GROMACS .gro file of C-alpha atoms in nm:
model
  248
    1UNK     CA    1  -1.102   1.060   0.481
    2UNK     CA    2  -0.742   0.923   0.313
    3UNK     CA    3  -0.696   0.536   0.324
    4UNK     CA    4  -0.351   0.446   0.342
    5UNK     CA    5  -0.256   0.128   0.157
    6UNK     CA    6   0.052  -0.139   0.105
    7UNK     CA    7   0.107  -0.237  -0.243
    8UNK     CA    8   0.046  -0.587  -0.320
    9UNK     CA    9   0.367  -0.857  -0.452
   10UNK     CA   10   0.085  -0.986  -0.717
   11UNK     CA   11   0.060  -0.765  -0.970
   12UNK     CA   12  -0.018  -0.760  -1.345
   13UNK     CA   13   0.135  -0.958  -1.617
   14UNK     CA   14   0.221  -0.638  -1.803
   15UNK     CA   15   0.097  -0.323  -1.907
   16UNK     CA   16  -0.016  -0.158  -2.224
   17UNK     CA   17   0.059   0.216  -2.188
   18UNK     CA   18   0.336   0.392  -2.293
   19UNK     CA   19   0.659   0.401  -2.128
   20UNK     CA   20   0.731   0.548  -1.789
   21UNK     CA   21   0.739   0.878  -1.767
   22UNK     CA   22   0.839   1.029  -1.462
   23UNK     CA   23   0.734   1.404  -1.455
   24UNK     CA   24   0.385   1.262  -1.454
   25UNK     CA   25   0.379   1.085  -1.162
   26UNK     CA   26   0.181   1.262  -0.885
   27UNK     CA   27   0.355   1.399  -0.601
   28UNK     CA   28   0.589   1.519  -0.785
   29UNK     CA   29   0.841   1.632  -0.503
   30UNK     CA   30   0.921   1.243  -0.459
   31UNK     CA   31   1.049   1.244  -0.816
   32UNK     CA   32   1.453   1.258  -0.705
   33UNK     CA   33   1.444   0.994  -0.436
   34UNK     CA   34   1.233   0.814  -0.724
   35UNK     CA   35   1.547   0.880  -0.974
   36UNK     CA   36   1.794   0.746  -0.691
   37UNK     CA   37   1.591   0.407  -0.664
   38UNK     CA   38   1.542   0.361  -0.947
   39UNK     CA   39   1.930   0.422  -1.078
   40UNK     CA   40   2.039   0.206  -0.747
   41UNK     CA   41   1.797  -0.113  -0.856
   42UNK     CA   42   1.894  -0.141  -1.194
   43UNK     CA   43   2.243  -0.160  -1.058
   44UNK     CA   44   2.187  -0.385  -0.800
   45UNK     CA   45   1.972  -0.627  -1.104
   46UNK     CA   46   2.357  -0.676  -1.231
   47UNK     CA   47   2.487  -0.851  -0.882
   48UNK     CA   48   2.550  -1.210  -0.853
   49UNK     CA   49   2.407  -1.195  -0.544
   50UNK     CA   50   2.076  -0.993  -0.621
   51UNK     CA   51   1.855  -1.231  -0.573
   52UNK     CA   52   1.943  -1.213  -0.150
   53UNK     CA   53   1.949  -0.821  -0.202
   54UNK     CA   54   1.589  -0.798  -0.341
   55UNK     CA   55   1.477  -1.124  -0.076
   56UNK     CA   56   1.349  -1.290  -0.390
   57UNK     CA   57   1.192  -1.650  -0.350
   58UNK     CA   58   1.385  -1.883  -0.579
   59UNK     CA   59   1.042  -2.000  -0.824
   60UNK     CA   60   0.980  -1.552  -0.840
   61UNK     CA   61   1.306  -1.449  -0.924
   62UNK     CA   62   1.348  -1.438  -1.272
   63UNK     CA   63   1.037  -1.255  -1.348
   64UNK     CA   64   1.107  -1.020  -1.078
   65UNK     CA   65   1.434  -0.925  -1.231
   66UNK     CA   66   1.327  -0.934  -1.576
   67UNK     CA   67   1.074  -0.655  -1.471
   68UNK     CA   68   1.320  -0.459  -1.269
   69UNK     CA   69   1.544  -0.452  -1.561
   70UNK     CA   70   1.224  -0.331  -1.797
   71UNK     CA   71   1.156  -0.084  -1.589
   72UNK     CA   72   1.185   0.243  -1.827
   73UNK     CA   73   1.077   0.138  -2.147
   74UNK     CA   74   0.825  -0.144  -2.015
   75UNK     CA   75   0.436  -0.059  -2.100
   76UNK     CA   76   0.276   0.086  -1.810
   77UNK     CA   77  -0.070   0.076  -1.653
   78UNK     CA   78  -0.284   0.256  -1.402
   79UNK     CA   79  -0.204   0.167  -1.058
   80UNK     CA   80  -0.570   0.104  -0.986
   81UNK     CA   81  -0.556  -0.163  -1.259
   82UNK     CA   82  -0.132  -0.307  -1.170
   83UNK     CA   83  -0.211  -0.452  -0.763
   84UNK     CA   84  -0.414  -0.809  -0.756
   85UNK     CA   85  -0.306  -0.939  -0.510
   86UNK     CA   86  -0.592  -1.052  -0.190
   87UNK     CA   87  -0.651  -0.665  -0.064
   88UNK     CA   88  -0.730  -0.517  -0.367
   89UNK     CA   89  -0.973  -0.817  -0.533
   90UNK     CA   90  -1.143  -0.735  -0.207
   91UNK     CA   91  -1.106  -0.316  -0.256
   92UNK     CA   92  -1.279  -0.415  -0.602
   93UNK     CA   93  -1.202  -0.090  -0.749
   94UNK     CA   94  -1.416  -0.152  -1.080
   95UNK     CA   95  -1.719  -0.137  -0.846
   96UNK     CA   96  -1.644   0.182  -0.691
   97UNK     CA   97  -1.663   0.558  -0.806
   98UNK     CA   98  -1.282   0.634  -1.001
   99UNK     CA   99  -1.266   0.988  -0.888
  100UNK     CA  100  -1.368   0.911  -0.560
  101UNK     CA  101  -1.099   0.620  -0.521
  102UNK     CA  102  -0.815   0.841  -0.669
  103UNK     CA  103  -0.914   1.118  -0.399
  104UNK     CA  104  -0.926   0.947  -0.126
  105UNK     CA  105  -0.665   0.677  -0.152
  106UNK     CA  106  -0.282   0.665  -0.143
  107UNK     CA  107  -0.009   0.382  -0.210
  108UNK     CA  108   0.277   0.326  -0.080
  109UNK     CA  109   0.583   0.148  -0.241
  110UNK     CA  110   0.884   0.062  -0.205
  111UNK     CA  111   1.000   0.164  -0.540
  112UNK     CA  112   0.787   0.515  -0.573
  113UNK     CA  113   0.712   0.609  -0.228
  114UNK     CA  114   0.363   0.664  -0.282
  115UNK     CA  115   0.143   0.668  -0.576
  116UNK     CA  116  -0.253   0.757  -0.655
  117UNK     CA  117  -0.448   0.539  -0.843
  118UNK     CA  118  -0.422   0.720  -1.155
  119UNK     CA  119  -0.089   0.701  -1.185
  120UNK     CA  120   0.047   0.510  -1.447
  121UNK     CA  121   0.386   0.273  -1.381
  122UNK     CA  122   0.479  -0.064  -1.513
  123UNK     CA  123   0.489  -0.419  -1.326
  124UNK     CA  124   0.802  -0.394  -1.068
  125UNK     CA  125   0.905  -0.603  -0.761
  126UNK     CA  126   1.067  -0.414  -0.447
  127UNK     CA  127   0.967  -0.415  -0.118
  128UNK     CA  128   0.976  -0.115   0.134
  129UNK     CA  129   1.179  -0.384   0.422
  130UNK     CA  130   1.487  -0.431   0.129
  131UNK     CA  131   1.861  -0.246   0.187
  132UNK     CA  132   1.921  -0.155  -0.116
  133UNK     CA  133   2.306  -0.041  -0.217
  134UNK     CA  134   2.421   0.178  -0.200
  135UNK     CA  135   2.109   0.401  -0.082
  136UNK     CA  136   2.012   0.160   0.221
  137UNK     CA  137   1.710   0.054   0.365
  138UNK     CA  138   1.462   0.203   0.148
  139UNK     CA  139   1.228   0.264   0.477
  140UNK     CA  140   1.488   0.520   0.612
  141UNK     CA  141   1.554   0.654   0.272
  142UNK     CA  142   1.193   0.785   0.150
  143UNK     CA  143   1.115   0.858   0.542
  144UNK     CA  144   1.204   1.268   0.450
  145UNK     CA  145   1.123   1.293   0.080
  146UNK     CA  146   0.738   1.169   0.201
  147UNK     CA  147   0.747   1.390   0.513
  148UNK     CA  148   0.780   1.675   0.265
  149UNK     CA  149   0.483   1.558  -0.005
  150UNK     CA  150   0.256   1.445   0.219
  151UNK     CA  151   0.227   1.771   0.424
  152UNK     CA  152  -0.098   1.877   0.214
  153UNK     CA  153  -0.347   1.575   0.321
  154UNK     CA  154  -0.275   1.704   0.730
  155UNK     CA  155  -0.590   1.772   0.894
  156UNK     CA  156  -0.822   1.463   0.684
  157UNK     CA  157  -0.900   1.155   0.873
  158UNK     CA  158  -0.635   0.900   0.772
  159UNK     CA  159  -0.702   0.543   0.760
  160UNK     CA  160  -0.382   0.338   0.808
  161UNK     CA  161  -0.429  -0.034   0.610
  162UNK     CA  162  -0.068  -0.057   0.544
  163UNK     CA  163   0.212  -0.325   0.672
  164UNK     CA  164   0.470  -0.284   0.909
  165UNK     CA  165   0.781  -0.122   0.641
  166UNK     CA  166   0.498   0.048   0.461
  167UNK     CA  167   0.422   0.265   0.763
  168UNK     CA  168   0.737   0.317   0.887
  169UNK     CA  169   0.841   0.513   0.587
  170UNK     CA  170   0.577   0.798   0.722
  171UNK     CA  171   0.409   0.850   1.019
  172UNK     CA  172   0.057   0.978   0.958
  173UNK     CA  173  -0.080   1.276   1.144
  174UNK     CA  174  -0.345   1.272   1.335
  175UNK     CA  175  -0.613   1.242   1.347
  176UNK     CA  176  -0.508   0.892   1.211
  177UNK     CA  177  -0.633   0.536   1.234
  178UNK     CA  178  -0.470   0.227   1.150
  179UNK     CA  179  -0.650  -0.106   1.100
  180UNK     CA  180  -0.602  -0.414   1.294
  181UNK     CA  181  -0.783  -0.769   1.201
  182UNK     CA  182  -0.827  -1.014   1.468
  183UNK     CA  183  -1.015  -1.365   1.468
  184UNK     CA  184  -1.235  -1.406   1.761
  185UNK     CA  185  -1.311  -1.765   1.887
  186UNK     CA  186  -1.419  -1.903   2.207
  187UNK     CA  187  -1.232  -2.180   2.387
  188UNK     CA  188  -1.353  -2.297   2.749
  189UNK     CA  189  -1.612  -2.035   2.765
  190UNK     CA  190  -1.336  -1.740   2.725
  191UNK     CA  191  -1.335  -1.534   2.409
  192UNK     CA  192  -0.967  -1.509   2.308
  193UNK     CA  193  -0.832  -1.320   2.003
  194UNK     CA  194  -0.542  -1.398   1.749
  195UNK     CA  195  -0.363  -1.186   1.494
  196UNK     CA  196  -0.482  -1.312   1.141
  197UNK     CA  197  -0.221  -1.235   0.801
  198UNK     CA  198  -0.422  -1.338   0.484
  199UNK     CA  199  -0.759  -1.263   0.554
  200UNK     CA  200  -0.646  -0.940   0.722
  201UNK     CA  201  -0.582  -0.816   0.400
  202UNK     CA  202  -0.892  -0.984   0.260
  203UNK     CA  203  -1.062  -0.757   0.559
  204UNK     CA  204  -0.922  -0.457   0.543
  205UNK     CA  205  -0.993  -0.403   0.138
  206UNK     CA  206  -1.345  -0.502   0.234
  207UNK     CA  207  -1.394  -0.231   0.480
  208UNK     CA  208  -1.180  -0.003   0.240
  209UNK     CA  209  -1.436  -0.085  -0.032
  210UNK     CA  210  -1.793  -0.069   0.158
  211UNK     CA  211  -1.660   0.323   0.310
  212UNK     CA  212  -1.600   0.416  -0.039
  213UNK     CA  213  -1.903   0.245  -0.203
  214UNK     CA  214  -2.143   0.416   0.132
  215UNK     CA  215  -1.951   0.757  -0.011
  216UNK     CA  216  -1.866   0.757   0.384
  217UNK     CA  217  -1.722   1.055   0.538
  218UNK     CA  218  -1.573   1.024   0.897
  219UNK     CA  219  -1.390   1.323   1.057
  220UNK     CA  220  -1.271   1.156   1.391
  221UNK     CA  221  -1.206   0.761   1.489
  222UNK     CA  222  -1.570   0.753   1.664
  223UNK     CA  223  -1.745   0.864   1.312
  224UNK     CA  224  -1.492   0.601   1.156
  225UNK     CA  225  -1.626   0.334   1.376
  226UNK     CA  226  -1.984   0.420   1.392
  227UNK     CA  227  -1.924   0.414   0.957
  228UNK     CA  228  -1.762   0.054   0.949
  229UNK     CA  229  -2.013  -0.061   1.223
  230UNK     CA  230  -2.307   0.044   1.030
  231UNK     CA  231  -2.193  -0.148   0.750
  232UNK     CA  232  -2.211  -0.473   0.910
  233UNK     CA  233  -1.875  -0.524   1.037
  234UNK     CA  234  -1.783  -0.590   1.392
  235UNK     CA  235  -1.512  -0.365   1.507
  236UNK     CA  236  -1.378  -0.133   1.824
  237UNK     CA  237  -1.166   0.152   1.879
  238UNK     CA  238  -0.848   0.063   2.133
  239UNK     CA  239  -0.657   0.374   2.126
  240UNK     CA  240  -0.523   0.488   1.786
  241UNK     CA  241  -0.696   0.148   1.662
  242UNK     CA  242  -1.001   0.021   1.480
  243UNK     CA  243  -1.007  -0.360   1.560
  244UNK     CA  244  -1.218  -0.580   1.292
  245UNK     CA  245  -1.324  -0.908   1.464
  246UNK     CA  246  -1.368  -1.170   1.263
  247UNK     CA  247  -1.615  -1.484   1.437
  248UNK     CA  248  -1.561  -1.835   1.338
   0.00000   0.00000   0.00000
């Protein structure tokens, strides 16, 4: 099993590593689209109109950019430790096995591509939906360079949790399930189902966390489900998707 995750806008103050260092990054082969995005957003830190560029709220702004612009000689920290925002308080990562985590999960970023949890980067701000000059919409951009890297993890069960621009950067192979989080409640006798946003991502680090904590294993969708359902969660398979319902 390989759970597929978004990174979170809520990260760390700061780090206390050394600087960033490049060559030991893993996945290595994403290093030169890693170069090019990172050359292209210290550029684009120098525009008047950067703030649009980046689609930085006015209150985040100047910590964003003061990060961006710290980006190679700014302490660095393990991923597992540098995303706080709701899906990874609810992942809980200090509760669960660190080899285990690093194998089986993956990030994706904007500013990387992807990254495993050992991996060791400093606080940044750069979403995977930004168009980024001159190199364009980074989506499009690391679509190849992550074709390429991520050839070695075909044939494990891959758990999508990511966002929208997250997984259109790669398409995982199947057998591959991505995780949707709907609220259930019952008006005039009929169930009926809405799309939730925050507690998805409460949800979906939950469910992350309890698979990893169980030391699950699931080779197809049905052992997925039967995994998730055994831990106490209520969830289906429509398709290429594990549904979480959520009661109120």
């Amino acid at each position: 099993m390989l759970i597929l995750l978004p990174p979170s806008e809520r990260k760390a103050a700061r780090g206390d590593g050394p600087p960033l260092d490049p060559a030991r990054l893993s996945l290595p082969e994403l290093n030169p689209v890693r170069e090019r995005v990172l050359t292209a957003l210290g550029e684009a830190c120098g525009r008047d109109d950067v703030r649009e560029v980046l689609g930085l709220p006015e209150g985040q702004a100047e910590e964003a950019l003061a990060r961006n612009r710290a980006l190679r000689e700014a302490p660095t920290l393990p991923v597992a430790r540098l995303y706080t925002g709701v899906l990874y308080e609810n992942l809980a990562l200090g509760d669960l096995d660190p080899r285990s985590a690093a194998d089986q999960i993956i990030v994706f970023s904007g500013l990387w591509g992807a990254l495993r949890l050992t991996d060791r980067i400093p606080p940044y701000r750069l979403a995977m939906n930004v168009t980024l000059p001159p190199e364009g919409r980074l989506a499009a951009l690391w679509r190849p360079a992550l074709k390429a890297a991520l050839r070695g993890v075909e044939g494990r069960l891959i758990v999508d949790m990511r966002s929208g621009p997250y997984a259109s950067a790669w398409k995982a192979p199947q057998p591959a399930v991505s995780v949707r989080v709907f609220r259930e409640r019952v008006l005039g006798g009929v169930p009926k189902r809405t799309v939730v946003s925050h507690m998805a991502k409460a949800t979906r680090g939950k469910v992350a966390h309890d698979l990893l904590k169980a030391g699950a294993a699931p080779e197809t969708p049905e052992e997925l489900l039967k995994a998730v359902t055994g831990l106490g969660h209520i969830a289906e398979l429509n398709g290429r998707c594990l549904d979480v319902i959520l009661h109120t």
